[in-house]
Tab-separated table of C-alpha atoms in Angstrom:
chain	number	residue	atom	x	y	z
A	1	MET	CA	-34.662	-47.683	-67.238
A	2	PRO	CA	-34.598	-43.859	-67.139
A	3	GLU	CA	-31.383	-42.188	-66.085
A	4	PRO	CA	-31.545	-41.132	-62.398
A	5	ARG	CA	-32.068	-37.476	-61.651
A	6	THR	CA	-28.964	-35.621	-60.532
A	7	VAL	CA	-28.599	-33.221	-57.630
A	8	ALA	CA	-25.791	-31.026	-56.285
A	9	LEU	CA	-25.682	-29.656	-52.759
A	10	VAL	CA	-24.024	-26.277	-52.260
A	11	THR	CA	-23.316	-25.647	-48.572
A	12	LEU	CA	-22.718	-22.285	-46.931
A	13	GLY	CA	-22.185	-21.388	-43.296
A	14	CYS	CA	-21.031	-23.510	-40.397
A	15	ALA	CA	-20.130	-27.141	-39.797
A	16	ARG	CA	-23.690	-27.777	-38.586
A	17	ASN	CA	-24.927	-26.954	-42.083
A	18	GLU	CA	-22.376	-29.373	-43.536
A	19	VAL	CA	-23.872	-32.181	-41.437
A	20	ASP	CA	-27.368	-31.202	-42.550
A	21	SER	CA	-26.285	-31.270	-46.215
A	22	GLU	CA	-24.879	-34.758	-45.788
A	23	GLU	CA	-28.174	-35.896	-44.269
A	24	LEU	CA	-30.031	-34.466	-47.265
A	25	ALA	CA	-27.534	-36.207	-49.545
A	26	GLY	CA	-28.192	-39.478	-47.729
A	27	ARG	CA	-31.945	-39.104	-48.096
A	28	LEU	CA	-31.676	-38.301	-51.797
A	29	ALA	CA	-29.202	-41.093	-52.556
A	30	ALA	CA	-31.449	-43.568	-50.735
A	31	ASP	CA	-34.299	-42.534	-53.045
A	32	GLY	CA	-32.310	-43.037	-56.230
A	33	TRP	CA	-30.872	-39.599	-56.917
A	34	ARG	CA	-27.322	-39.363	-58.267
A	35	LEU	CA	-25.168	-36.892	-56.362
A	36	VAL	CA	-22.794	-34.694	-58.371
A	37	GLU	CA	-20.246	-32.157	-57.157
A	38	ASP	CA	-20.771	-29.433	-59.753
A	39	ALA	CA	-24.127	-27.680	-59.832
A	40	ALA	CA	-23.689	-27.260	-63.614
A	41	ASP	CA	-23.957	-31.052	-63.946
A	42	ALA	CA	-27.104	-31.325	-61.818
A	43	ASP	CA	-30.777	-31.286	-62.720
A	44	VAL	CA	-31.387	-29.436	-59.470
A	45	ALA	CA	-29.021	-27.376	-57.326
A	46	VAL	CA	-29.880	-27.358	-53.628
A	47	VAL	CA	-28.296	-24.421	-51.808
A	48	ASN	CA	-28.027	-24.899	-48.050
A	49	THR	CA	-28.140	-21.287	-46.886
A	50	CYS	CA	-26.872	-19.507	-43.784
A	51	GLY	CA	-29.027	-16.975	-41.954
A	52	PHE	CA	-26.672	-15.974	-39.155
A	53	VAL	CA	-25.467	-12.450	-39.982
A	54	GLU	CA	-25.941	-10.023	-42.847
A	55	ALA	CA	-22.749	-11.010	-44.681
A	56	ALA	CA	-23.730	-14.687	-44.542
A	57	LYS	CA	-27.184	-13.913	-45.883
A	58	LYS	CA	-25.635	-12.005	-48.788
A	59	ASP	CA	-23.367	-14.949	-49.572
A	60	SER	CA	-26.419	-17.221	-49.588
A	61	VAL	CA	-28.330	-14.975	-51.979
A	62	ASP	CA	-25.277	-14.719	-54.239
A	63	ALA	CA	-24.972	-18.513	-54.306
A	64	LEU	CA	-28.638	-18.868	-55.258
A	65	LEU	CA	-28.276	-16.314	-58.058
A	66	GLU	CA	-25.100	-17.980	-59.314
A	67	ALA	CA	-26.858	-21.341	-59.413
A	68	ASN	CA	-29.805	-19.744	-61.186
A	69	ASP	CA	-27.488	-18.537	-63.976
A	70	LEU	CA	-26.732	-22.172	-64.745
A	71	LYS	CA	-30.300	-22.666	-65.903
A	72	GLU	CA	-29.479	-20.655	-69.017
A	73	HIS	CA	-26.228	-22.368	-69.927
A	74	GLY	CA	-26.079	-25.784	-68.300
A	75	ARG	CA	-28.082	-28.841	-67.369
A	76	THR	CA	-29.590	-27.256	-64.281
A	77	GLN	CA	-33.361	-26.996	-64.394
A	78	ALA	CA	-34.152	-25.848	-60.863
A	79	VAL	CA	-32.567	-24.083	-57.899
A	80	VAL	CA	-33.880	-24.776	-54.406
A	81	ALA	CA	-33.044	-22.975	-51.156
A	82	VAL	CA	-32.850	-24.917	-47.888
A	83	GLY	CA	-31.087	-24.222	-44.601
A	84	CYS	CA	-31.276	-21.500	-41.994
A	85	MET	CA	-32.070	-18.571	-44.270
A	86	ALA	CA	-34.848	-20.525	-45.974
A	87	GLU	CA	-36.227	-21.611	-42.588
A	88	ARG	CA	-35.968	-18.139	-41.099
A	89	TYR	CA	-37.636	-16.207	-43.932
A	90	GLY	CA	-39.713	-18.723	-45.887
A	91	LYS	CA	-42.263	-16.990	-48.071
A	92	GLU	CA	-40.509	-13.637	-47.627
A	93	LEU	CA	-37.369	-15.080	-49.227
A	94	ALA	CA	-39.378	-16.710	-51.994
A	95	ASP	CA	-41.088	-13.402	-52.838
A	96	ALA	CA	-37.827	-11.444	-52.742
A	97	LEU	CA	-35.915	-14.026	-54.769
A	98	PRO	CA	-38.125	-15.417	-57.547
A	99	GLU	CA	-35.008	-16.972	-59.086
A	100	ALA	CA	-35.311	-19.728	-56.473
A	101	ASP	CA	-37.709	-22.396	-57.731
A	102	GLY	CA	-38.352	-23.580	-54.198
A	103	VAL	CA	-37.764	-22.458	-50.623
A	104	LEU	CA	-37.908	-25.415	-48.241
A	105	GLY	CA	-37.916	-25.349	-44.458
A	106	PHE	CA	-36.628	-27.936	-42.008
A	107	ASP	CA	-40.010	-29.673	-41.953
A	108	ASP	CA	-39.508	-30.515	-45.643
A	109	TYR	CA	-36.230	-32.397	-45.136
A	110	ALA	CA	-37.828	-35.796	-44.487
A	111	ASP	CA	-39.630	-35.484	-47.836
A	112	ILE	CA	-36.820	-33.768	-49.745
A	113	SER	CA	-36.936	-36.221	-52.644
A	114	ASP	CA	-40.672	-35.712	-53.250
A	115	ARG	CA	-40.268	-31.944	-52.945
A	116	LEU	CA	-37.518	-31.834	-55.576
A	117	ARG	CA	-39.406	-34.116	-57.952
A	118	THR	CA	-42.455	-31.884	-57.663
A	119	ILE	CA	-40.403	-28.783	-58.437
A	120	LEU	CA	-38.597	-30.433	-61.368
A	121	GLY	CA	-41.948	-31.565	-62.718
A	122	GLY	CA	-43.142	-27.976	-62.919
A	123	GLY	CA	-45.183	-28.118	-59.749
A	124	VAL	CA	-45.063	-25.603	-56.946
A	125	HIS	CA	-44.366	-26.363	-53.318
A	126	ALA	CA	-45.560	-23.418	-51.261
A	127	PRO	CA	-42.811	-21.932	-49.070
A	128	HIS	CA	-43.501	-22.261	-45.404
A	129	THR	CA	-44.551	-19.463	-43.100
A	130	PRO	CA	-41.739	-18.953	-40.569
A	131	ARG	CA	-42.501	-19.585	-36.920
A	132	ASP	CA	-40.562	-19.484	-33.696
A	133	ARG	CA	-39.267	-23.045	-33.473
A	134	ARG	CA	-38.655	-22.700	-29.744
A	135	LYS	CA	-42.410	-23.002	-29.294
A	136	LEU	CA	-42.504	-26.405	-31.026
A	137	LEU	CA	-40.732	-28.180	-28.163
A	138	PRO	CA	-41.817	-28.481	-24.515
A	139	ILE	CA	-40.455	-25.871	-22.131
A	140	SER	CA	-39.131	-28.635	-19.901
A	141	PRO	CA	-35.965	-30.153	-21.459
A	142	ALA	CA	-36.808	-33.534	-19.945
A	143	GLU	CA	-39.955	-33.753	-22.087
A	144	ARG	CA	-38.308	-32.974	-25.430
A	145	GLN	CA	-36.949	-36.391	-26.374
A	146	SER	CA	-40.403	-37.702	-27.253
A	147	SER	CA	-41.076	-34.828	-29.632
A	148	THR	CA	-41.535	-35.430	-33.371
A	149	VAL	CA	-40.291	-31.987	-34.421
A	150	ALA	CA	-37.986	-32.032	-37.449
A	151	LEU	CA	-34.347	-31.771	-36.302
A	152	PRO	CA	-31.848	-31.528	-39.170
A	153	GLY	CA	-28.800	-33.667	-38.592
A	154	HIS	CA	-30.608	-35.867	-36.061
A	155	SER	CA	-31.892	-38.419	-38.516
A	156	GLN	CA	-32.448	-41.745	-36.764
A	157	GLU	CA	-33.955	-43.653	-39.666
A	158	GLY	CA	-30.651	-45.368	-40.323
A	159	TYR	CA	-30.851	-47.228	-37.020
A	160	PRO	CA	-33.227	-49.940	-35.857
A	161	ASP	CA	-36.054	-48.906	-33.575
A	162	GLY	CA	-35.776	-45.206	-34.269
A	163	GLY	CA	-32.189	-44.816	-33.171
A	164	ILE	CA	-31.797	-47.268	-30.275
A	165	LEU	CA	-29.217	-49.874	-31.223
A	166	GLU	CA	-30.239	-53.477	-30.626
A	167	ALA	CA	-27.931	-55.674	-28.617
A	168	ALA	CA	-27.197	-59.169	-29.865
A	169	ASP	CA	-29.282	-60.783	-27.127
A	170	GLY	CA	-32.390	-58.798	-27.937
A	171	PRO	CA	-32.908	-55.898	-25.539
A	172	THR	CA	-32.211	-52.394	-26.642
A	173	ALA	CA	-28.845	-50.899	-25.798
A	174	ASP	CA	-27.560	-47.416	-25.302
A	175	LEU	CA	-24.129	-46.054	-24.418
A	176	ALA	CA	-23.662	-48.057	-21.241
A	177	ASP	CA	-24.366	-51.322	-23.105
A	178	LEU	CA	-22.006	-50.624	-26.020
A	179	PRO	CA	-18.359	-50.936	-24.998
A	180	ALA	CA	-15.786	-49.185	-27.152
A	181	GLY	CA	-15.255	-50.958	-30.445
A	182	VAL	CA	-18.134	-53.394	-29.887
A	183	ALA	CA	-21.142	-53.197	-32.170
A	184	PRO	CA	-24.244	-55.366	-31.756
A	185	ALA	CA	-24.025	-58.709	-33.543
A	186	SER	CA	-26.889	-57.692	-35.791
A	187	GLY	CA	-24.947	-54.513	-36.621
A	188	PRO	CA	-26.450	-51.058	-36.783
A	189	ARG	CA	-27.392	-49.918	-40.248
A	190	PRO	CA	-25.455	-46.941	-41.612
A	191	PRO	CA	-26.828	-43.524	-40.658
A	192	LEU	CA	-28.957	-41.727	-43.182
A	193	ARG	CA	-25.985	-39.681	-44.304
A	194	ARG	CA	-23.784	-39.548	-47.389
A	195	ARG	CA	-20.345	-37.934	-47.263
A	196	LEU	CA	-19.887	-35.105	-49.729
A	197	ASP	CA	-16.091	-35.119	-49.563
A	198	SER	CA	-13.403	-37.684	-48.875
A	199	GLY	CA	-11.329	-35.727	-46.360
A	200	PRO	CA	-10.142	-37.252	-43.084
A	201	VAL	CA	-12.276	-34.920	-40.916
A	202	ALA	CA	-16.028	-34.896	-40.394
A	203	SER	CA	-18.452	-33.184	-38.054
A	204	VAL	CA	-21.002	-35.038	-35.956
A	205	LYS	CA	-24.018	-33.214	-34.613
A	206	LEU	CA	-24.286	-33.606	-30.845
A	207	ALA	CA	-27.439	-31.540	-30.354
A	208	SER	CA	-29.544	-28.827	-31.953
A	209	GLY	CA	-30.955	-25.541	-30.787
A	210	CYS	CA	-30.195	-23.380	-27.792
A	211	ASP	CA	-31.951	-22.432	-24.566
A	212	ARG	CA	-29.827	-19.353	-23.936
A	213	ARG	CA	-31.382	-15.988	-24.693
A	214	CYS	CA	-28.501	-13.781	-25.788
A	215	THR	CA	-29.991	-10.470	-26.809
A	216	PHE	CA	-28.068	-10.260	-30.102
A	217	CYS	CA	-28.757	-13.788	-31.407
A	218	ALA	CA	-31.676	-14.951	-33.539
A	219	ILE	CA	-30.514	-18.554	-33.943
A	220	PRO	CA	-32.833	-20.128	-31.307
A	221	SER	CA	-35.868	-18.677	-33.069
A	222	PHE	CA	-35.206	-20.668	-36.252
A	223	ARG	CA	-33.140	-23.568	-34.879
A	224	GLY	CA	-35.365	-24.088	-31.839
A	225	SER	CA	-34.793	-25.016	-28.225
A	226	PHE	CA	-31.956	-27.268	-27.151
A	227	ILE	CA	-32.339	-30.998	-27.726
A	228	SER	CA	-29.607	-33.647	-27.465
A	229	ARG	CA	-29.061	-36.585	-29.750
A	230	ARG	CA	-29.011	-39.978	-28.086
A	231	PRO	CA	-25.483	-41.152	-27.210
A	232	SER	CA	-26.032	-44.348	-29.206
A	233	ASP	CA	-26.794	-42.307	-32.330
A	234	VAL	CA	-23.660	-40.194	-31.909
A	235	LEU	CA	-21.538	-43.267	-31.245
A	236	GLY	CA	-23.040	-45.227	-34.138
A	237	GLU	CA	-22.514	-42.374	-36.577
A	238	THR	CA	-18.908	-41.970	-35.437
A	239	ARG	CA	-18.257	-45.656	-36.046
A	240	TRP	CA	-19.760	-45.351	-39.496
A	241	LEU	CA	-17.581	-42.334	-40.278
A	242	ALA	CA	-14.489	-44.250	-39.136
A	243	GLY	CA	-15.424	-46.924	-41.653
A	244	GLU	CA	-15.591	-44.198	-44.287
A	245	GLY	CA	-11.963	-43.226	-43.605
A	246	VAL	CA	-12.525	-40.375	-41.147
A	247	ARG	CA	-9.715	-39.912	-38.611
A	248	GLU	CA	-11.001	-36.857	-36.719
A	249	VAL	CA	-14.559	-36.091	-35.660
A	250	MET	CA	-15.648	-32.665	-34.488
A	251	LEU	CA	-18.713	-32.525	-32.270
A	252	VAL	CA	-20.943	-29.598	-33.211
A	253	SER	CA	-24.109	-27.970	-31.951
A	254	GLU	CA	-25.206	-24.532	-30.830
A	255	ASN	CA	-24.037	-25.332	-27.288
A	256	ASN	CA	-22.184	-28.557	-26.553
A	257	THR	CA	-21.832	-27.825	-22.832
A	258	SER	CA	-25.590	-28.342	-22.409
A	259	TYR	CA	-25.433	-31.846	-23.840
A	260	GLY	CA	-27.414	-34.375	-21.850
A	261	LYS	CA	-29.523	-32.007	-19.764
A	262	ASP	CA	-32.662	-33.220	-21.547
A	263	LEU	CA	-31.520	-36.832	-21.164
A	264	GLY	CA	-31.283	-36.589	-17.387
A	265	ASP	CA	-27.505	-36.221	-17.114
A	266	ILE	CA	-25.797	-32.860	-17.633
A	267	ARG	CA	-22.444	-34.688	-17.361
A	268	LEU	CA	-23.233	-37.077	-20.199
A	269	LEU	CA	-20.567	-35.526	-22.441
A	270	GLU	CA	-17.914	-36.532	-19.922
A	271	SER	CA	-19.071	-40.148	-20.316
A	272	LEU	CA	-19.470	-40.041	-24.079
A	273	LEU	CA	-16.089	-38.556	-24.998
A	274	PRO	CA	-13.955	-41.543	-23.921
A	275	GLU	CA	-16.288	-43.867	-25.830
A	276	LEU	CA	-15.931	-41.798	-28.998
A	277	ALA	CA	-12.147	-41.586	-28.639
A	278	ALA	CA	-11.992	-45.385	-28.354
A	279	VAL	CA	-13.735	-45.984	-31.694
A	280	GLU	CA	-11.355	-47.939	-33.923
A	281	GLY	CA	-9.939	-45.710	-36.656
A	282	ILE	CA	-10.712	-42.421	-34.909
A	283	GLU	CA	-7.516	-40.673	-33.844
A	284	ARG	CA	-8.889	-37.337	-32.655
A	285	VAL	CA	-12.156	-36.131	-31.149
A	286	ARG	CA	-12.672	-32.374	-31.015
A	287	VAL	CA	-15.443	-30.523	-29.196
A	288	SER	CA	-16.582	-27.135	-30.482
A	289	TYR	CA	-19.036	-24.468	-29.268
A	290	LEU	CA	-18.505	-24.412	-25.504
A	291	GLN	CA	-20.263	-21.876	-23.287
A	292	PRO	CA	-17.935	-20.409	-20.605
A	293	ALA	CA	-20.847	-20.136	-18.153
A	294	GLU	CA	-21.453	-23.888	-18.380
A	295	LEU	CA	-17.875	-25.167	-18.563
A	296	ARG	CA	-17.660	-27.298	-15.413
A	297	PRO	CA	-14.425	-28.630	-13.856
A	298	GLY	CA	-15.250	-32.246	-14.676
A	299	LEU	CA	-15.598	-31.460	-18.369
A	300	ILE	CA	-12.286	-29.582	-18.347
A	301	ASP	CA	-10.697	-32.673	-16.783
A	302	VAL	CA	-12.026	-34.956	-19.520
A	303	LEU	CA	-11.091	-32.550	-22.323
A	304	THR	CA	-7.534	-32.223	-21.036
A	305	SER	CA	-6.764	-35.787	-19.938
A	306	THR	CA	-8.578	-38.243	-22.231
A	307	PRO	CA	-6.333	-39.919	-24.828
A	308	GLY	CA	-7.690	-39.172	-28.281
A	309	VAL	CA	-9.691	-36.141	-27.131
A	310	VAL	CA	-7.768	-33.029	-28.082
A	311	PRO	CA	-7.408	-30.276	-25.450
A	312	TYR	CA	-9.248	-27.729	-27.544
A	313	PHE	CA	-11.570	-25.042	-26.173
A	314	ASP	CA	-13.845	-23.139	-28.519
A	315	LEU	CA	-15.170	-20.684	-25.928
A	316	SER	CA	-17.911	-18.206	-26.731
A	317	PHE	CA	-16.743	-15.164	-24.753
A	318	GLN	CA	-18.273	-12.437	-27.029
A	319	HIS	CA	-16.842	-9.601	-24.888
A	320	SER	CA	-15.165	-9.123	-21.494
A	321	ALA	CA	-16.546	-5.794	-20.215
A	322	PRO	CA	-19.178	-6.729	-17.602
A	323	GLY	CA	-21.655	-4.014	-18.595
A	324	VAL	CA	-21.650	-5.121	-22.231
A	325	LEU	CA	-21.917	-8.773	-21.270
A	326	ARG	CA	-24.934	-8.109	-19.037
A	327	ALA	CA	-26.597	-6.196	-21.875
A	328	MET	CA	-25.931	-9.242	-24.045
A	329	ARG	CA	-27.438	-11.354	-21.242
A	330	ARG	CA	-24.217	-13.229	-20.792
A	331	PHE	CA	-21.952	-14.298	-17.946
A	332	GLY	CA	-18.475	-13.199	-16.917
A	333	ASP	CA	-15.867	-10.476	-17.042
A	334	THR	CA	-12.160	-10.169	-17.780
A	335	GLU	CA	-10.913	-11.648	-14.510
A	336	ARG	CA	-13.318	-14.586	-14.505
A	337	PHE	CA	-12.420	-15.448	-18.076
A	338	LEU	CA	-8.706	-15.236	-17.337
A	339	ASP	CA	-9.208	-17.489	-14.305
A	340	LEU	CA	-11.012	-19.999	-16.530
A	341	LEU	CA	-8.156	-19.975	-19.033
A	342	ALA	CA	-5.646	-20.396	-16.209
A	343	ALA	CA	-7.559	-23.433	-14.931
A	344	ILE	CA	-7.480	-24.988	-18.399
A	345	ARG	CA	-3.784	-24.327	-18.953
A	346	ALA	CA	-2.892	-25.625	-15.502
A	347	LYS	CA	-4.076	-29.019	-16.751
A	348	ALA	CA	-2.973	-28.698	-20.398
A	349	PRO	CA	-0.411	-25.907	-20.951
A	350	GLN	CA	-0.551	-26.249	-24.743
A	351	ALA	CA	-4.346	-26.392	-25.001
A	352	GLY	CA	-5.817	-24.633	-27.995
A	353	VAL	CA	-8.292	-21.823	-27.284
A	354	ARG	CA	-10.313	-19.778	-29.735
A	355	SER	CA	-13.209	-17.345	-29.330
A	356	ASN	CA	-15.408	-14.824	-31.112
A	357	PHE	CA	-16.133	-11.255	-30.049
A	358	ILE	CA	-18.676	-8.566	-30.944
A	359	VAL	CA	-17.591	-4.931	-30.954
A	360	GLY	CA	-19.841	-1.899	-31.227
A	361	PHE	CA	-22.693	-3.420	-29.224
A	362	PRO	CA	-25.317	-0.829	-28.203
A	363	GLY	CA	-23.999	1.179	-25.271
A	364	GLU	CA	-20.396	-0.019	-25.616
A	365	SER	CA	-18.111	2.750	-24.369
A	366	GLU	CA	-14.466	3.435	-25.080
A	367	ASP	CA	-13.702	2.086	-21.609
A	368	ASP	CA	-15.575	-1.121	-22.459
A	369	LEU	CA	-13.553	-1.489	-25.642
A	370	ALA	CA	-10.330	-0.909	-23.723
A	371	GLU	CA	-11.377	-3.612	-21.257
A	372	LEU	CA	-11.880	-6.041	-24.129
A	373	GLU	CA	-8.453	-5.146	-25.486
A	374	ARG	CA	-6.955	-5.737	-22.031
A	375	PHE	CA	-8.502	-9.186	-21.933
A	376	LEU	CA	-7.307	-10.076	-25.421
A	377	GLY	CA	-3.784	-8.979	-24.543
A	378	ALA	CA	-3.696	-11.286	-21.526
A	379	ALA	CA	-5.676	-14.253	-22.840
A	380	ARG	CA	-3.153	-15.692	-25.350
A	381	LEU	CA	-5.839	-17.041	-27.653
A	382	ASP	CA	-4.856	-19.117	-30.675
A	383	ALA	CA	-7.656	-17.855	-32.903
A	384	ILE	CA	-9.925	-14.824	-32.610
A	385	GLY	CA	-12.979	-13.937	-34.657
A	386	VAL	CA	-14.180	-10.329	-34.466
A	387	PHE	CA	-17.567	-9.095	-35.688
A	388	GLY	CA	-19.028	-5.630	-35.807
A	389	TYR	CA	-22.473	-5.402	-34.246
A	390	SER	CA	-25.465	-5.008	-36.527
A	391	ASP	CA	-29.148	-5.336	-35.717
A	392	GLU	CA	-30.679	-8.742	-36.301
A	393	GLU	CA	-34.426	-8.611	-36.737
A	394	GLY	CA	-36.366	-10.361	-34.039
A	395	THR	CA	-33.652	-9.938	-31.420
A	396	GLU	CA	-33.971	-7.978	-28.212
A	397	ALA	CA	-30.854	-5.910	-28.937
A	398	ALA	CA	-32.403	-4.560	-32.128
A	399	GLY	CA	-34.666	-2.450	-29.907
A	400	PHE	CA	-31.933	-1.199	-27.571
A	401	ASP	CA	-31.041	2.455	-27.148
A	402	GLY	CA	-27.437	3.565	-27.376
A	403	LYS	CA	-26.798	2.384	-30.930
A	404	LEU	CA	-23.398	3.422	-32.252
A	405	ASP	CA	-22.923	4.999	-35.662
A	406	GLU	CA	-21.949	2.565	-38.387
A	407	ASP	CA	-18.613	4.293	-38.934
A	408	VAL	CA	-17.827	4.000	-35.210
A	409	VAL	CA	-18.611	0.263	-35.295
A	410	ALA	CA	-16.503	-0.146	-38.432
A	411	GLY	CA	-13.608	1.695	-36.813
A	412	ARG	CA	-13.743	-0.458	-33.693
A	413	LEU	CA	-13.982	-3.600	-35.808
A	414	ALA	CA	-10.856	-2.635	-37.746
A	415	ARG	CA	-9.012	-1.690	-34.552
A	416	VAL	CA	-9.757	-4.920	-32.675
A	417	SER	CA	-9.231	-7.047	-35.785
A	418	ARG	CA	-5.717	-5.630	-36.165
A	419	LEU	CA	-5.005	-6.354	-32.514
A	420	ALA	CA	-6.372	-9.880	-32.864
A	421	GLU	CA	-4.149	-10.539	-35.866
A	422	GLU	CA	-1.075	-9.375	-33.960
A	423	LEU	CA	-1.913	-11.361	-30.831
A	424	THR	CA	-2.686	-14.638	-32.599
A	425	ALA	CA	0.552	-14.336	-34.574
A	426	GLN	CA	2.413	-13.869	-31.274
A	427	ARG	CA	0.658	-16.912	-29.823
A	428	ALA	CA	1.745	-18.985	-32.824
A	429	GLU	CA	5.341	-17.874	-32.276
A	430	GLU	CA	5.106	-19.070	-28.669
A	431	ARG	CA	4.620	-22.581	-30.049
A	432	ILE	CA	7.991	-22.617	-31.828
A	433	GLY	CA	9.970	-25.520	-30.390
A	434	ASP	CA	6.856	-27.520	-29.456
A	435	THR	CA	6.318	-31.084	-30.647
A	436	VAL	CA	2.913	-31.487	-32.304
A	437	GLN	CA	0.826	-34.239	-33.819
A	438	VAL	CA	-0.219	-33.187	-37.317
A	439	LEU	CA	-3.189	-34.702	-39.115
A	440	VAL	CA	-2.304	-34.561	-42.814
A	441	GLU	CA	-5.022	-32.986	-44.932
A	442	ALA	CA	-3.238	-32.393	-48.256
A	443	VAL	CA	0.030	-33.249	-49.999
A	444	ASP	CA	1.146	-31.128	-52.952
A	445	GLU	CA	1.770	-33.488	-55.861
A	446	GLU	CA	4.512	-31.313	-57.352
A	447	THR	CA	6.422	-30.049	-54.316
A	448	GLY	CA	5.530	-32.723	-51.783
A	449	GLU	CA	4.651	-30.000	-49.250
A	450	ILE	CA	2.389	-31.329	-46.519
A	451	THR	CA	-0.498	-29.335	-45.086
A	452	GLY	CA	-2.248	-30.411	-41.924
A	453	ARG	CA	-3.441	-29.366	-38.493
A	454	ALA	CA	-2.154	-29.777	-34.958
A	455	ASP	CA	-4.363	-30.565	-31.960
A	456	HIS	CA	-4.996	-26.874	-31.236
A	457	GLN	CA	-6.244	-26.111	-34.766
A	458	ALA	CA	-9.834	-26.772	-35.799
A	459	PRO	CA	-10.709	-27.234	-39.470
A	460	GLU	CA	-10.874	-24.067	-41.601
A	461	THR	CA	-10.787	-21.564	-38.729
A	462	ASP	CA	-7.570	-21.833	-36.735
A	463	GLY	CA	-4.666	-21.982	-39.149
A	464	GLN	CA	-2.579	-24.874	-40.451
A	465	VAL	CA	0.760	-26.611	-40.100
A	466	LEU	CA	3.046	-26.493	-43.141
A	467	MET	CA	5.794	-29.080	-43.630
A	468	ALA	CA	8.262	-29.265	-46.511
A	469	ALA	CA	8.801	-32.556	-48.314
A	470	VAL	CA	11.213	-34.883	-46.524
A	471	ALA	CA	13.153	-37.600	-48.342
A	472	GLY	CA	11.826	-41.007	-47.415
A	473	LEU	CA	8.657	-39.692	-45.746
A	474	ARG	CA	5.551	-40.690	-47.662
A	475	THR	CA	2.261	-39.343	-46.425
A	476	GLU	CA	-1.305	-39.050	-47.570
A	477	PRO	CA	-4.391	-37.332	-46.183
A	478	GLY	CA	-5.444	-38.960	-42.944
A	479	ASP	CA	-1.935	-39.833	-41.770
A	480	LEU	CA	-0.621	-38.555	-38.449
A	481	VAL	CA	2.862	-37.062	-38.396
A	482	THR	CA	4.857	-36.102	-35.301
A	483	ALA	CA	6.636	-32.822	-36.006
A	484	LYS	CA	8.624	-30.065	-34.345
A	485	VAL	CA	7.463	-26.474	-34.823
A	486	THR	CA	10.296	-24.413	-36.333
A	487	GLY	CA	8.515	-21.209	-37.344
A	488	ALA	CA	5.273	-19.312	-37.684
A	489	GLN	CA	3.555	-17.420	-40.494
A	490	GLY	CA	0.701	-15.512	-38.903
A	491	VAL	CA	-1.457	-18.180	-37.255
A	492	ASP	CA	0.077	-20.924	-39.418
A	493	LEU	CA	2.954	-23.015	-38.089
A	494	VAL	CA	5.972	-24.296	-39.983
A	495	ALA	CA	7.223	-27.669	-38.788
A	496	GLU	CA	9.688	-30.483	-39.511
A	497	PRO	CA	8.593	-34.134	-39.309
A	498	LEU	CA	10.337	-36.126	-36.607
A	499	GLY	CA	9.443	-39.626	-37.715
A	500	ALA	CA	7.446	-41.852	-40.006
A	501	ALA	CA	3.804	-41.144	-40.650
A	502	VAL	CA	1.178	-43.237	-38.896
A	503	GLY	CA	-1.219	-44.405	-41.620
A	504	ARG	CA	-4.821	-45.433	-41.465
């Protein structure tokens, strides 16, 4: 029997891309491919690219070129680009980067194994011609669920009947028919997904695409219009991840606050969250990517009062000066945003809040920038991402008048970034004396130092909790440790364990 072909997946960009890579890994493993971690050990390196902003595109190109170098010195025979950059540019990327042996769009994911075999065999798979994926789905959200458009991360082939779980007595069942911790007697098959790491945290895709039309954002054009996953698929995948040792799931999409609108219930997330939190083995459920304009009181209630759902608010503010926000085609202003934060903290005083902001948007004045700084000073955010505006092709803002010079944008970026660093460090210091639940992510073998995250800290973006080794306390990744915050180092917290770890 011939040795199976090997493949490595290199993932760039956001957590949504990580889910997509694990779906591709599941498809390839199901077709007999052997997954390896190091691209140098793979027959083919698949680079899941990011096409969000210029810096991310550069990182994607660099990763493709780095993988291409392996063809001269290692086992690697082919390098293939997938992901958002490949979808967005298609043939243009293939022409500009001949080092890539293939450029595959989302429509190729279902046939990824055949595509890679063709490329390894010396064949050519023509790169796709990019198209606006918003036009592939019906305008009416209610009509989208019957669509057959390729949706990365939505794979339903791992479930009977295209994603609807079968109850033991025969009829199909969805969320209402699947109580927490109860699977059908026949048992749902595992999702078409293969984990690419063994950490205690994993993302679950709640939806794809976006119906908002922010003037600076190109994502809807290559990710498409908003479409929710069925609750049964989300619940089934979470149960599978729990069986794989996952303790925390993070729900991801372009806009989680829109979840359910195409399923006939805009409040479906409020119903789904308690079900997810009740899955055996799952200790924390985290929701990311919330739109302030759509954050309703009922959802705030569920996010702040449901055991197992962390009070964490990843709010996409983008700015706070009303004129800039209207030019971005977005909602709000400083006072409305502060009122929203006050409403959240009235229910959960220690809730975690993070946001991203764009400075240097066309027409942004010094007064607008000062208004943003006023908001940041009052908001007490735990984590702040700041980006300097740059034109994204295909966006409305790219054609706006009032563009600022690059050096002005760079200066404002540096100025607000410094302020953000100071403010988030101050916010971390405010947490000194708090008692926190820390999910252990790593334990240093030599020093015993424990690294983990509290409820208000999302993976990779919001800082960590550092705990020195304690005699008699044995922990491993996935354990929960109750600790008292004793110090802060920037956005990171220093803490002392208060009791024994809670294991898996």
